[in-house]
XYZ file of C-alpha atoms in Angstrom:
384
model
C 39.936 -12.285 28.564
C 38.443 -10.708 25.505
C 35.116 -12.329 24.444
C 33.971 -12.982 20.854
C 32.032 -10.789 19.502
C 29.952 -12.712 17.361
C 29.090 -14.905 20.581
C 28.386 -11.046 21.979
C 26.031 -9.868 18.726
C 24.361 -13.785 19.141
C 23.826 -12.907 23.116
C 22.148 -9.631 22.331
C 19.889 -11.494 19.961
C 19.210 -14.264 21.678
C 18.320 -12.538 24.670
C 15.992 -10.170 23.000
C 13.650 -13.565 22.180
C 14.554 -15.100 25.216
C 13.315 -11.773 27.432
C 10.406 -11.681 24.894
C 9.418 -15.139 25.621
C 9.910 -15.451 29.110
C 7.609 -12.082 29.388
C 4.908 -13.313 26.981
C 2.984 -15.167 28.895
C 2.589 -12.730 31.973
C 2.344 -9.006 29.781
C -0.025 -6.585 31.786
C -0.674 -8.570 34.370
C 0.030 -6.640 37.869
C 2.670 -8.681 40.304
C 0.105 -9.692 42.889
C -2.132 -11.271 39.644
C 1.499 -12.981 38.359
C 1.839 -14.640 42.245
C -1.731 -15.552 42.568
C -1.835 -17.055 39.064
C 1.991 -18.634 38.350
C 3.752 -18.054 42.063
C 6.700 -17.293 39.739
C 7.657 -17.735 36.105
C 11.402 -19.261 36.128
C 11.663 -20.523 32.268
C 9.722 -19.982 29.149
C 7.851 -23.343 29.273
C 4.750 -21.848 30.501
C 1.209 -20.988 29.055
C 0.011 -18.120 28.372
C -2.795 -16.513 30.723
C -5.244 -16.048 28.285
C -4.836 -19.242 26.210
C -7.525 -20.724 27.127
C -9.335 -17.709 26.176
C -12.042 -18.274 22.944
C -9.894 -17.137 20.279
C -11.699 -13.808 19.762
C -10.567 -12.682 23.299
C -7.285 -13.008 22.476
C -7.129 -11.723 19.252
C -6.580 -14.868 17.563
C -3.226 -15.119 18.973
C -1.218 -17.599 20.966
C 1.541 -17.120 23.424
C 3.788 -19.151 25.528
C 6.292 -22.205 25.729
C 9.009 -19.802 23.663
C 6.697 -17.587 21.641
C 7.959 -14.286 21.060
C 6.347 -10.532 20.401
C 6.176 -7.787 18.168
C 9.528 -6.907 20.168
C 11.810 -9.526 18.702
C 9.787 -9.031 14.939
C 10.416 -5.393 15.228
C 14.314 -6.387 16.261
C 14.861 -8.643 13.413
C 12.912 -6.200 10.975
C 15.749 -3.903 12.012
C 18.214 -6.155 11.405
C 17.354 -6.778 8.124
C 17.168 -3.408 7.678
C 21.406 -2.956 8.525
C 21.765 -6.040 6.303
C 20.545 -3.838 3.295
C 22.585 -0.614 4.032
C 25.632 -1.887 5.751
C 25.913 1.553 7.689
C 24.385 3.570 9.883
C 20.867 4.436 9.615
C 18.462 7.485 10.339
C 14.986 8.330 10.078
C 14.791 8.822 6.353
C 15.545 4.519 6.584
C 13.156 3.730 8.897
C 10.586 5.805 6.344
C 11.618 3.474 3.276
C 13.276 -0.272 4.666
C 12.185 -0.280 7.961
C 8.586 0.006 6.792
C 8.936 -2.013 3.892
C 10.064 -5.306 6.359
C 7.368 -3.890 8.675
C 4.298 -3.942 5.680
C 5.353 -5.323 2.222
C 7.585 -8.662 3.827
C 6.039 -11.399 4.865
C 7.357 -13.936 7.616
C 6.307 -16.027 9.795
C 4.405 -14.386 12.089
C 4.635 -16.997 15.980
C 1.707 -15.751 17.652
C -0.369 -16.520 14.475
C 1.143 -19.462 13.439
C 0.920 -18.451 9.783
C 3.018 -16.002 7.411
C 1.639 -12.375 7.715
C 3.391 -8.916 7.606
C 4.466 -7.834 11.103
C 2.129 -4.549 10.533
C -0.745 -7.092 11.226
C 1.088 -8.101 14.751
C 1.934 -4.407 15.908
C 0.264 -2.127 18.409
C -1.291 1.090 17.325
C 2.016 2.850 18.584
C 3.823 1.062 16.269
C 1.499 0.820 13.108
C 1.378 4.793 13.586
C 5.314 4.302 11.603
C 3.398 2.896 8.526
C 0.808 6.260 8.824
C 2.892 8.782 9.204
C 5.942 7.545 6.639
C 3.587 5.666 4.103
C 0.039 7.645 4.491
C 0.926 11.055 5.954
C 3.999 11.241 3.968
C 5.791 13.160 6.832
C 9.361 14.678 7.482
C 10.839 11.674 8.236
C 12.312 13.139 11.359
C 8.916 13.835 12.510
C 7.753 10.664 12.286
C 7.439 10.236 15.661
C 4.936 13.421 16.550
C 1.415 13.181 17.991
C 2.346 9.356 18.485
C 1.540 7.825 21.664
C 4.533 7.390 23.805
C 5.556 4.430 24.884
C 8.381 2.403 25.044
C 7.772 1.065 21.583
C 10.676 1.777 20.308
C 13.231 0.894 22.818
C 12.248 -2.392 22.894
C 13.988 -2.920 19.213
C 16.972 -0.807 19.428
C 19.655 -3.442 21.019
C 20.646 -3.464 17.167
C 21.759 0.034 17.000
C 24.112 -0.752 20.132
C 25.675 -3.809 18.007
C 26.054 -1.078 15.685
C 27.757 1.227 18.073
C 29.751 -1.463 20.162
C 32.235 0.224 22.091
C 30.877 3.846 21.609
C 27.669 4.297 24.197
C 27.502 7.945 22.510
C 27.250 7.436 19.028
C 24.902 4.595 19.786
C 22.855 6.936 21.563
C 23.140 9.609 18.905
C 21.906 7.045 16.640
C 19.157 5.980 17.797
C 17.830 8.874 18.304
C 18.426 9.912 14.545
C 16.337 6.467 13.321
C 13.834 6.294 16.515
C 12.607 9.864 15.923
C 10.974 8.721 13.042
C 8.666 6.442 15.667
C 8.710 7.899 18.996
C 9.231 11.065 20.730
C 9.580 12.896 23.926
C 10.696 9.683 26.757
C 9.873 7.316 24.361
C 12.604 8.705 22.254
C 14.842 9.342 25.109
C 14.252 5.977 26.297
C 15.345 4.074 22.654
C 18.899 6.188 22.933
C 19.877 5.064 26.405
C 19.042 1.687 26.116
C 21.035 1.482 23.049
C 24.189 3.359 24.573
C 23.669 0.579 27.389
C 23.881 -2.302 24.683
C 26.680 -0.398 23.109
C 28.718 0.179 26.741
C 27.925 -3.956 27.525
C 30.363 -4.087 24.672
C 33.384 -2.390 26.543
C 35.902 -4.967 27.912
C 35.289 -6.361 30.868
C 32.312 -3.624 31.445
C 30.168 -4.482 34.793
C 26.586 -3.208 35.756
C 28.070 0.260 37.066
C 29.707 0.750 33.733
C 26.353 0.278 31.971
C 24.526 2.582 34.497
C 27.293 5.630 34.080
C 26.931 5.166 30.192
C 23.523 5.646 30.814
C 23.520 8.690 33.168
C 26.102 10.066 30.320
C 23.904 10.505 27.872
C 20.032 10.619 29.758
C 18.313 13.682 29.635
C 15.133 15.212 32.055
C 12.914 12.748 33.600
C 14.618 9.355 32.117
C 17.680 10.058 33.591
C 15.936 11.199 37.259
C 14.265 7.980 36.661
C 17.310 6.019 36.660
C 19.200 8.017 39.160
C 16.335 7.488 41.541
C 16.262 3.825 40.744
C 19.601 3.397 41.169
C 19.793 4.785 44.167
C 17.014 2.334 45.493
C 18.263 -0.876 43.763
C 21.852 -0.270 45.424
C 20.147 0.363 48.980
C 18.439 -3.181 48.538
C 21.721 -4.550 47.761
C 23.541 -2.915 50.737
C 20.860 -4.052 53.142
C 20.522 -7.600 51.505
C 16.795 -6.691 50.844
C 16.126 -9.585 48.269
C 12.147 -10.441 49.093
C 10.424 -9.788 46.005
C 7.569 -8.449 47.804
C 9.770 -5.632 49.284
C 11.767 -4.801 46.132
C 8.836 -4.730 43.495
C 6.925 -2.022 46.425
C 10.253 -0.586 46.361
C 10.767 -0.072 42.588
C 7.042 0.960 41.804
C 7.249 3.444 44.224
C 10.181 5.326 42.295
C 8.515 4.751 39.140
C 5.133 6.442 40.315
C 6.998 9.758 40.253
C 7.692 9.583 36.165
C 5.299 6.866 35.137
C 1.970 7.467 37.401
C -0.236 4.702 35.573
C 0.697 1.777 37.688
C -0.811 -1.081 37.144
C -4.035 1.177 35.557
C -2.713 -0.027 32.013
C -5.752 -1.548 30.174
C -7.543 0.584 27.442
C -11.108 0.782 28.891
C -14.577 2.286 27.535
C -14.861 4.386 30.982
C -11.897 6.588 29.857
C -12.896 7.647 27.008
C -13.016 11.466 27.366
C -10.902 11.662 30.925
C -7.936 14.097 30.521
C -5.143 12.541 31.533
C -1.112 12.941 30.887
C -0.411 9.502 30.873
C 1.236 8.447 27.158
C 2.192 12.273 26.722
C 5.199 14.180 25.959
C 6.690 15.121 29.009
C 10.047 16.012 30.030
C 9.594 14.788 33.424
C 8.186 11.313 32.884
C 10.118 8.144 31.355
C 8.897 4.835 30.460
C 9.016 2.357 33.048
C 10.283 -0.490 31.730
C 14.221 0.597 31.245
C 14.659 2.158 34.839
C 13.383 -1.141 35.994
C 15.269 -2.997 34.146
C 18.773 -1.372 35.062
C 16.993 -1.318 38.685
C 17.212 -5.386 38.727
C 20.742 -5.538 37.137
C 21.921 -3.561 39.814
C 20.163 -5.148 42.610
C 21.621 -8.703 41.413
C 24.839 -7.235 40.257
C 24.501 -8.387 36.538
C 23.423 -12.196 37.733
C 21.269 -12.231 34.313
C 18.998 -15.279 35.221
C 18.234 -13.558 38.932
C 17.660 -10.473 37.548
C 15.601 -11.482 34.521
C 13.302 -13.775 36.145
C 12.815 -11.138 39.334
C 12.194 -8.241 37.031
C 9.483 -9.856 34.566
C 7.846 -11.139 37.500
C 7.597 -7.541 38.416
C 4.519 -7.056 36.540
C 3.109 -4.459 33.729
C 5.061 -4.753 30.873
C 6.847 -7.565 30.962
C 7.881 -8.903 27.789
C 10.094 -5.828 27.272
C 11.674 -5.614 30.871
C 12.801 -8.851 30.289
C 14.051 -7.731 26.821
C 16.070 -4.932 27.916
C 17.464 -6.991 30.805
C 18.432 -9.770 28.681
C 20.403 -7.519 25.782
C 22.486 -5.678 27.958
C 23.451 -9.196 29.790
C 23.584 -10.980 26.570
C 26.254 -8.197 24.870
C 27.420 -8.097 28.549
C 28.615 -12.195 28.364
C 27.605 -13.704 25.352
C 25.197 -16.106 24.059
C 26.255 -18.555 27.285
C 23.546 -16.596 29.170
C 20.595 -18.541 26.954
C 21.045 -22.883 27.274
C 20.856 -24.365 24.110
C 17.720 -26.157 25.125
C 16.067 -22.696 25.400
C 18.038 -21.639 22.435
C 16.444 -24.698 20.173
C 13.134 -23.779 21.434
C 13.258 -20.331 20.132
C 14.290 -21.239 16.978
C 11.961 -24.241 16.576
C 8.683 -21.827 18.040
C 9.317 -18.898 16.143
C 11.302 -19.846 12.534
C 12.677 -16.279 12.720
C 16.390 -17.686 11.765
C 17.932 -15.969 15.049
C 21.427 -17.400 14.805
C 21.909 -16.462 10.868
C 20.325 -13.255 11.888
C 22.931 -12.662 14.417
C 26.127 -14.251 12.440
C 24.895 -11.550 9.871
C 24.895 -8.530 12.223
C 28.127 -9.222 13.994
C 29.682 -9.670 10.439
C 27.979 -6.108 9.139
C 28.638 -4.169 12.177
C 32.261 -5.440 12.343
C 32.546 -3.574 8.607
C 30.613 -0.499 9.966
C 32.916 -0.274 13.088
C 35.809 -0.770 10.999
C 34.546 1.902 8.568
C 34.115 4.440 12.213
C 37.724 3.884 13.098
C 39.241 4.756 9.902
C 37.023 7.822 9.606
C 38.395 8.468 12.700
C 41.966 8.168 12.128
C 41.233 10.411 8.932
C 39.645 12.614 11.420
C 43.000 12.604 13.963
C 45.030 14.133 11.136
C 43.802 17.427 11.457
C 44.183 18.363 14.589
């Protein structure tokens, strides 16, 4: 049976707060610190580890019970950013609306409980799209040069896959085109496969193996060893009925140590200054951690989102945008079903980022756009 795809576009939405959220609390905390502290975060009704911190130490920011991240800002920001255009978009937009929703619009900003620009919420990683666009005036598809790389980028892309739905490919192509104005190197590689996953969740009646071939497809150098290799180990868990969390998460960090070597060693600390080190550099034998890992749960539980979500944030490091990549792909996967509407109210009552009118606008611009691709397409048949 064909599924909406509004319900879809809410899903992917949706799920990108909802991963956010659930990952909050727990972000850069290793998974022996997450069991001694929490045993196991199940919902999004939980406190943040540092709030009891003096508000200094934490930046004067607050997490938890439904509290969401630069991820889901970023995510809307790009929404808003296809609501202007209503096409496709490329580097040269990210240089003029992108930033302007990142820097000259003001929101509501949940971690500060106030109205701020996101620029004020974002890592340096991130604000580095403001310096190089705004201040350094670059090529926009250079943007992303001499950036740190990280998977900053990825973690707002689901809305180029809306964009794509149907057509892993051009998603990928896509995102690539906009991201390199951010990112580069596995960073970059990382934004275009996790869109042509969103984009492939799309496909009628699509399962987890679908998503993982779309990604293979269109992977290059060390993200796609990356997700080969955890592929291979996710399924062998599976096969063996090797659930224990204890096992799998040794398991998974193992593969990842080949083409993300920082572990848990993620914390910015005075005694490195200086140290040469090729963590955060171009490489094209590394990949971000966070996407393998997240296709790595979705094939151990076989696309079961709320098993696979919960296992993989629990997993440690970088939470917040594990559980956001887990919870697009599921959410364009089987709709907006995957989040309750208690959890759903919550998110919308927390954060005052309009989610569902965000969403009903998407599906509604990308169903023009899409519409707009096939009859370029059909144009396109009539040559041959």
């Amino acid at each position: 049976m064909k599924k909406d795809f509004a319900d879809r576009v809410l899903g992917v939405v949706l799920g990108t707060a909802y991963g956010d959220a659930l990952g909050a609390t727990i972000e850069k905390l290793s998974y022996e610190q997450i069991k001694t502290r929490y045993g196991e975060i199940q919902d999004i009704r939980h406190a943040w580890y540092k709030a009891e911190y003096p508000a200094a130490e934490r930046n004067n920011r607050m997490r938890g019970f439904g509290i969401v991240t630069d991820d889901t800002l970023m995510t809307v920001a790009l929404i808003q950013t296809y609501l202007k255009y209503q096409r496709h978009i490329d580097s040269w937009d990210m240089g003029k609306e992108f930033v302007r929703q990142l820097v000259y619009e003001k929101r509501y900003i949940p971690e500060f409980g106030h109205e701020a620009v996101i620029q004020d919420r974002l890592f340096y990683p991130e604000k580095y799209i403001f310096q190089r666009h705004v201040l350094a005036n670059c090529e926009p598809r250079e943007g992303g040069y001499g950036n740190m790389i990280n998977c900053g980028a990825a973690m707002y892309v689901a809305p180029i896959g809306v964009m794509n739905a149907g057509n892993p490919q051009r998603a990928y192509d896509e995102a690539i085109l906009f991201a390199c104005g951010h990112q580069a190197s596995y960073g970059l590689e990382a934004a275009g496969v996790l869109a042509a996953c969103v984009a492939a969740a799309f496909i009628a009646n699509a399962v987890i193996a679908d998503i993982v071939a779309a990604a293979l497809a269109v992977a290059k150098d060390g993200t796609k060893k990356a997700i080969q290799s955890m592929v291979v180990e996710a399924t062998r868990l599976r096969e063996k009925e090797i659930f224990d969390q204890d096992v799998v998460v040794n398991a998974f960090h193992q593969v990842m140590q080949q083409y993300s070597p920082m572990g848990d060693d993620v914390a910015r600390r005075e005694d490195k200054l200086g140290i040469p080190s090729d963590h955060y550099t171009p490489s094209r034998l590394y990949s971000i951690e966070e996407l393998p890992m997240a296709l790595g749960y979705l094939v151990l539980y076989d696309g079961d989102f709320k098993q696979a979500v919960i296992k993989a944030i629990n997993s440690g490091r970088d939470t917040d945008s594990i559980g956001v990549m887990v919870s697009v792909i599921c959410g364009a996967m089987q709709g907006s079903q995957i989040i309750s509407k208690e959890d759903r109210d919550l998110l919308e009552e927390v954060n005052r980022l309009a989610l569902r009118e965000n969403a009903a606008s998407l599906a509604t611009t990308a169903r023009k756009v899409i519409a707009r691709d096939i009859s370029l397409a059909q144009q396109q048949e009539t040559v041959l």
